[in-house]
Amino acid sequence: VRHYWYLNGKTVYTSRSFPITGQGGRGFRFWTYFTLKNVTPGSVLRVDLETGAGQLIGRARLRSGLGGP
C-alpha cells in the first residue's frame, strides 16, 4: 500500500510502497508524514491509501483553519 497526499487537489507527496498483511480481522495501521509549508487558510488536504493495484482503501480529508496565536 501507499499514501498519496493532495493539497487543493494537486499531488504533493507519494509515499513509497509498503507490504501490508491482514491481522485476522484486527485491521492495521499505516502512517507516513510530510511537512507542508505556507498552507493558506481554507486549503484542503486529502490523503488516500491505495493498494498496489490502485484500489482506494482509505481516505482522510482536512481543511486548514485560520490559525492564530
CSV table of C-alpha atoms in Angstrom, one decimal:
chain,number,residue,atom,x,y,z
A,1,VAL,CA,0.0,0.0,0.0
A,2,ARG,CA,1.0,3.6,-0.3
A,3,HIS,CA,-0.2,7.1,0.7
A,4,TYR,CA,-1.0,9.8,-1.8
A,5,TRP,CA,-1.1,13.3,-0.3
A,6,TYR,CA,-3.0,16.1,-2.1
A,7,LEU,CA,-3.2,19.8,-1.4
A,8,ASN,CA,-6.2,21.5,-3.0
A,9,GLY,CA,-6.4,18.6,-5.5
A,10,LYS,CA,-2.8,18.6,-6.5
A,11,THR,CA,-0.4,15.8,-5.6
A,12,VAL,CA,2.2,17.0,-3.2
A,13,TYR,CA,3.7,13.7,-2.0
A,14,THR,CA,3.5,10.0,-2.7
A,15,SER,CA,5.0,7.5,-0.2
A,16,ARG,CA,7.0,4.5,-1.2
A,17,SER,CA,5.1,1.2,-1.4
A,18,PHE,CA,4.9,-0.8,1.8
A,19,PRO,CA,3.9,-4.5,2.1
A,20,ILE,CA,0.9,-5.0,4.5
A,21,THR,CA,-0.7,-8.2,5.5
A,22,GLY,CA,-4.1,-8.6,7.3
A,23,GLN,CA,-4.2,-9.2,11.1
A,24,GLY,CA,-7.1,-11.7,11.3
A,25,GLY,CA,-9.9,-9.2,11.4
A,26,ARG,CA,-8.0,-6.8,13.7
A,27,GLY,CA,-7.2,-4.4,10.8
A,28,PHE,CA,-4.0,-2.5,10.5
A,29,ARG,CA,-2.4,1.0,11.0
A,30,PHE,CA,-0.2,2.7,8.5
A,31,TRP,CA,1.2,6.2,8.5
A,32,THR,CA,3.6,8.5,6.7
A,33,TYR,CA,4.4,12.1,7.3
A,34,PHE,CA,5.1,15.1,5.1
A,35,THR,CA,5.7,18.7,6.1
A,36,LEU,CA,3.6,21.2,4.3
A,37,LYS,CA,4.8,24.8,4.3
A,38,ASN,CA,2.9,28.0,3.6
A,39,VAL,CA,-0.6,26.4,3.6
A,40,THR,CA,-3.2,29.1,3.3
A,41,PRO,CA,-6.4,29.2,5.4
A,42,GLY,CA,-9.2,27.1,3.8
A,43,SER,CA,-6.8,24.8,2.0
A,44,VAL,CA,-7.9,21.2,1.7
A,45,LEU,CA,-5.5,18.4,2.5
A,46,ARG,CA,-6.5,14.9,1.4
A,47,VAL,CA,-4.6,11.7,2.0
A,48,ASP,CA,-5.6,8.5,0.1
A,49,LEU,CA,-4.4,5.0,1.0
A,50,GLU,CA,-4.3,2.7,-2.1
A,51,THR,CA,-3.2,-0.9,-2.8
A,52,GLY,CA,-0.5,-1.6,-5.4
A,53,ALA,CA,-3.3,-2.3,-7.9
A,54,GLY,CA,-4.7,1.2,-7.3
A,55,GLN,CA,-7.8,0.3,-5.2
A,56,LEU,CA,-8.7,3.0,-2.7
A,57,ILE,CA,-8.9,1.5,0.8
A,58,GLY,CA,-8.9,4.7,2.9
A,59,ARG,CA,-9.2,8.4,2.7
A,60,ALA,CA,-8.8,11.3,5.1
A,61,ARG,CA,-9.7,15.0,4.5
A,62,LEU,CA,-8.7,18.1,6.5
A,63,ARG,CA,-9.3,21.8,5.9
A,64,SER,CA,-6.8,24.2,7.3
A,65,GLY,CA,-8.1,26.7,9.8
A,66,LEU,CA,-7.4,30.4,10.3
A,67,GLY,CA,-4.6,29.8,12.8
A,68,GLY,CA,-3.7,32.5,15.3
A,69,PRO,CA,-1.6,32.9,18.4
